[in-house]
Coordinates of C-alpha atoms and ligand atoms in Angstrom, one line a residue:
X1 CA 44.4 102.3 71.5
X2 CA 46.7 104.9 72.9
X3 CA 45.9 106.9 75.3
X4 CA 47.1 110.3 76.6
X5 CA 49.0 108.6 79.8
X6 CA 50.6 107.0 77.9
X7 CA 51.5 108.7 75.5
X8 CA 52.8 111.3 77.8
X9 CA 54.8 108.9 79.0
X10 CA 55.6 107.2 75.9
X11 CA 56.6 110.2 74.2
X12 CA 59.6 110.9 77.7
X13 CA 57.7 114.3 78.3
X14 CA 59.4 115.4 81.4
X15 CA 56.8 113.9 84.3
X16 CA 55.7 118.1 86.4
X17 CA 54.7 118.7 82.8
X18 CA 53.1 116.1 81.7
X19 CA 51.0 116.4 85.1
X20 CA 50.0 120.2 84.4
X21 CA 48.8 118.9 80.8
X22 CA 46.8 115.9 82.4
X23 CA 45.5 118.2 85.1
X24 CA 44.5 120.8 81.8
X25 CA 42.7 117.1 80.2
X26 CA 41.0 116.1 83.9
X27 CA 39.4 119.6 83.3
X28 CA 38.2 120.0 79.9
X29 CA 36.6 116.5 80.4
X30 CA 34.8 117.8 84.0
X31 CA 33.4 120.5 81.4
X32 CA 32.3 118.8 78.3
X33 CA 30.1 117.2 80.6
X34 CA 29.2 120.4 82.2
X35 CA 28.2 121.5 79.2
X36 CA 26.7 118.2 77.5
X37 CA 24.2 118.7 80.7
X38 CA 24.0 122.4 80.8
X39 CA 20.1 122.8 78.5
X40 CA 19.0 120.1 81.3
X41 CA 20.2 121.9 84.2
X42 CA 19.7 125.0 83.3
X43 CA 22.9 126.0 83.3
X44 CA 22.8 128.7 80.5
X45 CA 22.3 132.3 80.0
X46 CA 24.4 135.4 81.6
X47 CA 25.1 135.8 85.3
X48 CA 24.7 139.4 85.5
X49 CA 28.5 140.0 85.9
X50 CA 31.2 141.2 83.7
X51 CA 34.5 139.8 83.5
X52 CA 38.0 142.7 83.8
X53 CA 37.2 143.2 79.7
X54 CA 33.7 144.0 80.3
X55 CA 32.2 141.5 78.7
X56 CA 29.4 140.1 79.7
X57 CA 29.9 136.4 82.1
X58 CA 27.8 133.9 80.6
X59 CA 27.3 130.7 84.0
X60 CA 29.2 128.8 81.5
X61 CA 32.7 131.1 81.6
X62 CA 32.9 130.9 85.6
X63 CA 31.4 126.7 86.3
X64 CA 34.4 126.6 83.9
X65 CA 37.1 128.7 85.1
X66 CA 36.3 127.4 89.1
X67 CA 36.8 123.6 87.3
X68 CA 40.3 124.6 85.8
X69 CA 41.1 126.5 89.1
X70 CA 40.2 123.1 91.3
X71 CA 42.2 121.0 89.4
X72 CA 45.2 122.9 89.4
X73 CA 44.8 124.7 92.6
X74 CA 45.3 120.2 93.3
X75 CA 48.4 120.3 91.1
X76 CA 51.0 121.1 93.6
X77 CA 53.2 121.7 90.2
X78 CA 51.7 124.9 88.9
X79 CA 52.2 128.3 91.1
X80 CA 50.6 130.8 89.2
X81 CA 47.2 131.1 87.3
X82 CA 46.4 133.2 84.3
X83 CA 42.8 133.9 83.1
X84 CA 40.1 135.0 81.2
X85 CA 37.8 135.5 83.7
X86 CA 40.2 136.2 87.3
X87 CA 41.3 140.0 87.5
X88 CA 43.9 139.4 89.2
X89 CA 46.6 135.9 88.4
X90 CA 46.1 133.3 91.2
X91 CA 49.4 132.7 92.7
X92 CA 48.5 129.3 95.1
X93 CA 51.2 129.6 97.0
X94 CA 53.4 126.1 96.4
X95 CA 57.1 126.1 95.2
X96 CA 55.3 124.4 91.3
X97 CA 57.8 125.1 88.6
X98 CA 54.8 126.3 86.4
X99 CA 52.2 129.2 85.3
X100 CA 48.7 127.8 83.4
X101 CA 47.1 131.1 81.4
X102 CA 43.8 129.9 80.4
X103 CA 40.2 130.3 78.7
X104 CA 38.5 128.3 80.8
X105 CA 35.6 128.9 77.3
X106 CA 36.0 130.7 74.9
X107 CA 33.7 131.5 72.2
X108 CA 31.1 131.5 74.7
X109 CA 28.4 133.6 73.1
X110 CA 27.8 130.2 70.5
X111 CA 26.6 128.5 74.2
X112 CA 23.5 128.9 73.4
X113 CA 23.1 128.1 70.0
X114 CA 25.1 124.5 70.8
X115 CA 28.3 125.7 68.8
X116 CA 31.6 124.6 69.8
X117 CA 33.4 125.9 72.1
X118 CA 36.2 125.6 73.5
X119 CA 38.9 126.0 76.3
X120 CA 42.1 127.0 75.4
X121 CA 46.0 127.2 77.8
X122 CA 49.5 127.8 77.9
X123 CA 52.0 126.3 79.6
X124 CA 55.1 128.7 80.8
X125 CA 57.7 128.5 83.8
X126 CA 56.8 130.2 86.6
X127 CA 59.7 131.6 87.4
X128 CA 59.7 133.5 83.8
X129 CA 57.0 136.1 85.7
X130 CA 53.6 136.8 84.3
X131 CA 55.4 138.7 81.7
X132 CA 56.3 136.6 79.0
X133 CA 56.5 136.0 75.1
X134 CA 55.0 133.2 73.3
X135 CA 58.0 132.1 72.1
X136 CA 59.0 131.0 76.1
X137 CA 55.5 128.3 76.4
X138 CA 56.2 124.9 77.2
X139 CA 53.0 123.7 76.3
X140 CA 50.1 125.0 74.9
X141 CA 46.8 123.3 73.9
X142 CA 43.4 123.4 73.4
X143 CA 39.6 121.4 73.8
X144 CA 37.0 121.7 71.5
X145 CA 33.9 120.7 72.6
X146 CA 32.4 119.8 69.1
X147 CA 30.6 116.5 67.7
X148 CA 33.3 114.6 69.2
X149 CA 36.0 116.0 72.0
X150 CA 39.3 117.0 70.9
X151 CA 42.2 117.3 73.4
X152 CA 45.3 119.4 70.4
X153 CA 48.2 119.5 72.0
X154 CA 51.8 120.9 71.2
X155 CA 55.0 120.7 72.5
X156 CA 56.4 123.5 71.1
X157 CA 57.8 120.3 67.9
X158 CA 54.6 118.3 66.8
X159 CA 50.7 118.5 67.1
X160 CA 49.2 115.9 68.5
X161 CA 45.3 115.7 68.6
X162 CA 42.9 113.3 71.0
X163 CA 39.7 112.4 70.9
X164 CA 37.9 111.8 74.4
X165 CA 35.9 108.7 74.4
X166 CA 32.9 107.7 76.1
X167 CA 34.3 106.6 79.4
X168 CA 36.7 110.1 80.0
X169 CA 40.1 108.6 78.6
X170 CA 41.4 110.7 75.2
X171 CA 42.3 108.1 73.1
X172 CA 45.2 109.6 70.3
X173 CA 43.9 110.1 67.2
X174 CA 46.4 111.9 65.0
X175 CA 50.2 112.4 65.9
X176 CA 52.2 115.0 63.9
X177 CA 49.4 117.5 62.8
X178 CA 50.4 119.5 59.6
X179 CA 48.5 122.7 58.5
X180 CA 48.1 123.1 54.9
X181 CA 51.2 125.1 53.8
X182 CA 48.0 126.1 50.5
X183 CA 44.4 126.8 50.8
X184 CA 41.2 128.4 49.6
X185 CA 39.1 129.1 52.8
X186 CA 39.6 132.3 55.4
X187 CA 38.4 133.4 58.6
X188 CA 37.3 136.9 59.2
X189 CA 34.2 139.1 60.5
X190 CA 33.2 140.5 57.5
X191 CA 30.3 143.0 59.3
X192 CA 33.2 144.5 60.4
X193 CA 35.0 145.6 57.0
X194 CA 34.6 149.4 57.2
X195 CA 36.8 149.8 60.3
X196 CA 39.3 147.4 58.2
X197 CA 42.5 149.0 57.9
X198 CA 44.1 148.4 53.8
X199 CA 46.4 145.3 54.2
X200 CA 42.6 144.2 55.1
X201 CA 40.7 145.1 52.6
X202 CA 43.1 144.6 50.1
X203 CA 43.8 140.9 51.0
X204 CA 39.9 140.4 51.4
X205 CA 39.5 141.9 48.4
X206 CA 41.3 139.5 46.5
X207 CA 40.1 136.6 48.0
X208 CA 36.5 138.0 46.7
X209 CA 37.9 138.7 43.6
X210 CA 38.5 134.6 43.4
X211 CA 39.9 133.0 39.8
X212 CA 39.1 136.6 37.5
X213 CA 41.4 138.3 40.6
X214 CA 45.3 138.0 41.4
X215 CA 45.0 135.5 43.7
X216 CA 43.6 133.8 40.9
X217 CA 41.3 130.6 43.0
X218 CA 38.0 130.7 43.7
X219 CA 38.0 131.2 48.3
X220 CA 35.6 130.2 50.5
X221 CA 34.7 132.3 54.1
X222 CA 33.7 130.5 56.9
X223 CA 33.7 132.5 60.4
X224 CA 32.2 130.5 63.3
X225 CA 32.7 133.1 65.6
X226 CA 33.9 130.9 68.3
X227 CA 38.2 130.3 68.1
X228 CA 38.6 127.2 68.8
X229 CA 36.0 125.6 66.4
X230 CA 38.3 127.8 63.6
X231 CA 41.6 127.4 64.4
X232 CA 40.4 124.0 64.9
X233 CA 39.1 124.2 61.3
X234 CA 42.2 125.6 59.6
X235 CA 44.4 123.3 62.1
X236 CA 42.5 120.1 59.7
X237 CA 42.1 121.1 56.5
X238 CA 43.3 124.5 56.3
X239 CA 42.7 128.0 56.0
X240 CA 43.7 131.8 57.5
X241 CA 42.0 133.0 60.8
X242 CA 41.9 136.8 61.2
X243 CA 40.8 139.4 63.7
X244 CA 43.1 142.4 62.4
X245 CA 43.6 145.8 64.1
X246 CA 41.0 147.9 62.7
X247 CA 40.2 151.3 63.7
X248 CA 37.5 149.8 66.1
X249 CA 39.8 147.7 68.2
X250 CA 42.7 150.3 67.6
X251 CA 42.3 152.0 71.2
X252 CA 42.4 148.2 73.4
X253 CA 45.2 146.7 70.6
X254 CA 42.8 144.3 69.0
X255 CA 40.0 141.7 70.2
X256 CA 41.8 138.8 71.7
X257 CA 43.7 138.1 74.2
X258 CA 47.7 137.4 73.9
X259 CA 48.5 135.4 77.0
X260 CA 45.7 132.9 76.3
X261 CA 44.2 133.4 73.3
X262 CA 46.7 134.1 70.7
X263 CA 49.2 132.8 72.2
X264 CA 48.8 128.7 72.9
X265 CA 47.3 129.0 69.1
X266 CA 50.2 130.7 67.8
X267 CA 52.9 127.9 69.4
X268 CA 49.9 125.0 67.9
X269 CA 49.7 126.7 64.5
X270 CA 53.6 127.6 64.5
X271 CA 54.2 123.9 65.9
X272 CA 52.4 122.0 62.9
X273 CA 53.8 124.1 59.8
X274 CA 51.8 127.1 59.5
X275 CA 52.0 131.3 60.6
X276 CA 51.5 133.4 63.2
X277 CA 51.5 137.2 63.2
X278 CA 49.4 140.7 64.1
X279 CA 50.5 141.7 60.1
X280 CA 53.6 142.7 61.4
X281 CA 55.2 141.0 64.1
X282 CA 55.4 137.7 64.6
X283 CA 52.7 136.7 67.6
X284 CA 55.2 134.8 69.5
X285 CA 57.5 137.8 69.9
X286 CA 55.3 139.9 70.8
X287 CA 56.7 141.3 75.0
X288 CA 53.3 141.4 76.9
X289 CA 52.4 144.9 79.2
X290 CA 49.1 143.2 80.6
X291 CA 48.0 140.1 81.9
X292 CA 44.8 140.3 79.7
X293 CA 46.3 142.7 77.0
X294 CA 44.5 142.2 73.2
X295 CA 46.7 141.8 69.9
X296 CA 45.9 141.6 65.9
X297 CA 45.7 137.8 65.1
X298 CA 45.9 137.0 62.0
X299 CA 46.9 132.7 61.7
X300 CA 46.8 129.6 59.7
X301 CA 48.1 128.6 56.2
X302 CA 51.5 129.1 55.6
X303 CA 50.6 130.7 51.7
X304 CA 47.7 132.9 53.3
X305 CA 49.7 134.2 55.9
X306 CA 52.5 135.1 54.1
X307 CA 50.4 136.9 52.0
X308 CA 48.6 139.3 54.0
X309 CA 52.0 140.0 55.2
X310 CA 52.7 140.4 52.3
X311 CA 49.5 143.7 52.4
X312 CA 51.4 145.1 55.6
X313 CA 55.0 145.3 54.0
X314 CA 53.5 147.6 51.1
X315 CA 51.6 149.7 53.7
Ligands
LIG401 P1 35.9 135.2 74.3 O1 36.6 135.0 74.6 O2 34.4 136.0 75.3 O3 35.0 134.0 73.6 O4 35.1 136.2 73.0 C1 36.4 135.2 71.9 C2 36.1 134.7 70.9 C3 35.9 134.4 69.5 O5 35.8 132.9 70.4 C4 36.4 134.7 68.4 O6 37.1 134.1 67.3 C5 36.2 136.5 68.6 O7 35.3 136.0 70.1 C6 34.3 136.0 68.0 O8 34.4 138.1 68.1 P2 33.3 138.4 66.8 O9 31.9 138.4 68.2 O10 33.5 139.9 67.3 O11 32.9 138.3 66.0
LIG402 MG1 37.4 134.1 74.5

């Protein structure tokens, strides 16, 4: 069995960068332990505050953010932290070469029902400043807290999966993960259909038509409502995840956030051979203009993403 520390040293990952990934992995172990006991400790529910996105913060959002903050503050290689739960970027006052952008606990509306949630992170060169394109990411990953807790990691080339052992060790479980190019599964919040644009409507209608429509095959729909859980399923067995720009999210630019949701997931999916687009532009090529900027997100199996892009080209 190979653990994360051994894997990082075997793959000659720069030691400073490896330490940042190790800090996020250690924070995720701690968050995992908090989540597993939350119904006992009573750490469920909202804290009565909203974050800068105007969303109610859950107790576990705040706790998870504090855990990540503590681990990164203790790592001299990190000088800047951007978090979904913090209005402003935090400058640690060190010369650490790295910036970390994170959603400490994504999918937190699922917490009270014990559904998989996750910690998403992106590592960038701090010298490049706060607003860097996703293509500049040096590493990205997420921890998915489910029946098993997984750490899914990329340095831009390959995707590697680790599983949390009972003694708190991340054990290597899969290397060279590839997303199946073809799939019969799509994930989108269909309750938003009335807000959709023509491309989204057209693509989903083809899928719903199944074998009797132009797609020529039957589809299934799966939507957890927790991005980490949906993307994890797609990385494991193919599919497409869509949170497109629609008439309701238009004024905000989309639903999901570029720096700590879309970009790290786009790097992972792309490194696994999939596609990641807004519909009109590659997510990794977007120039951010705000640390909490929102964007449309369409990612997953290459053939499905190409079909959606073709719909956008038509319109
Ligand atoms: P969060 O960061 O506040 O948890 O929001 C992100 C979540 C994603 O995990 C999920 O894909 C999406 O928002 C669900 O949105 P909706 O409730 O509109 O289906
Ligand atoms: Mg989130």
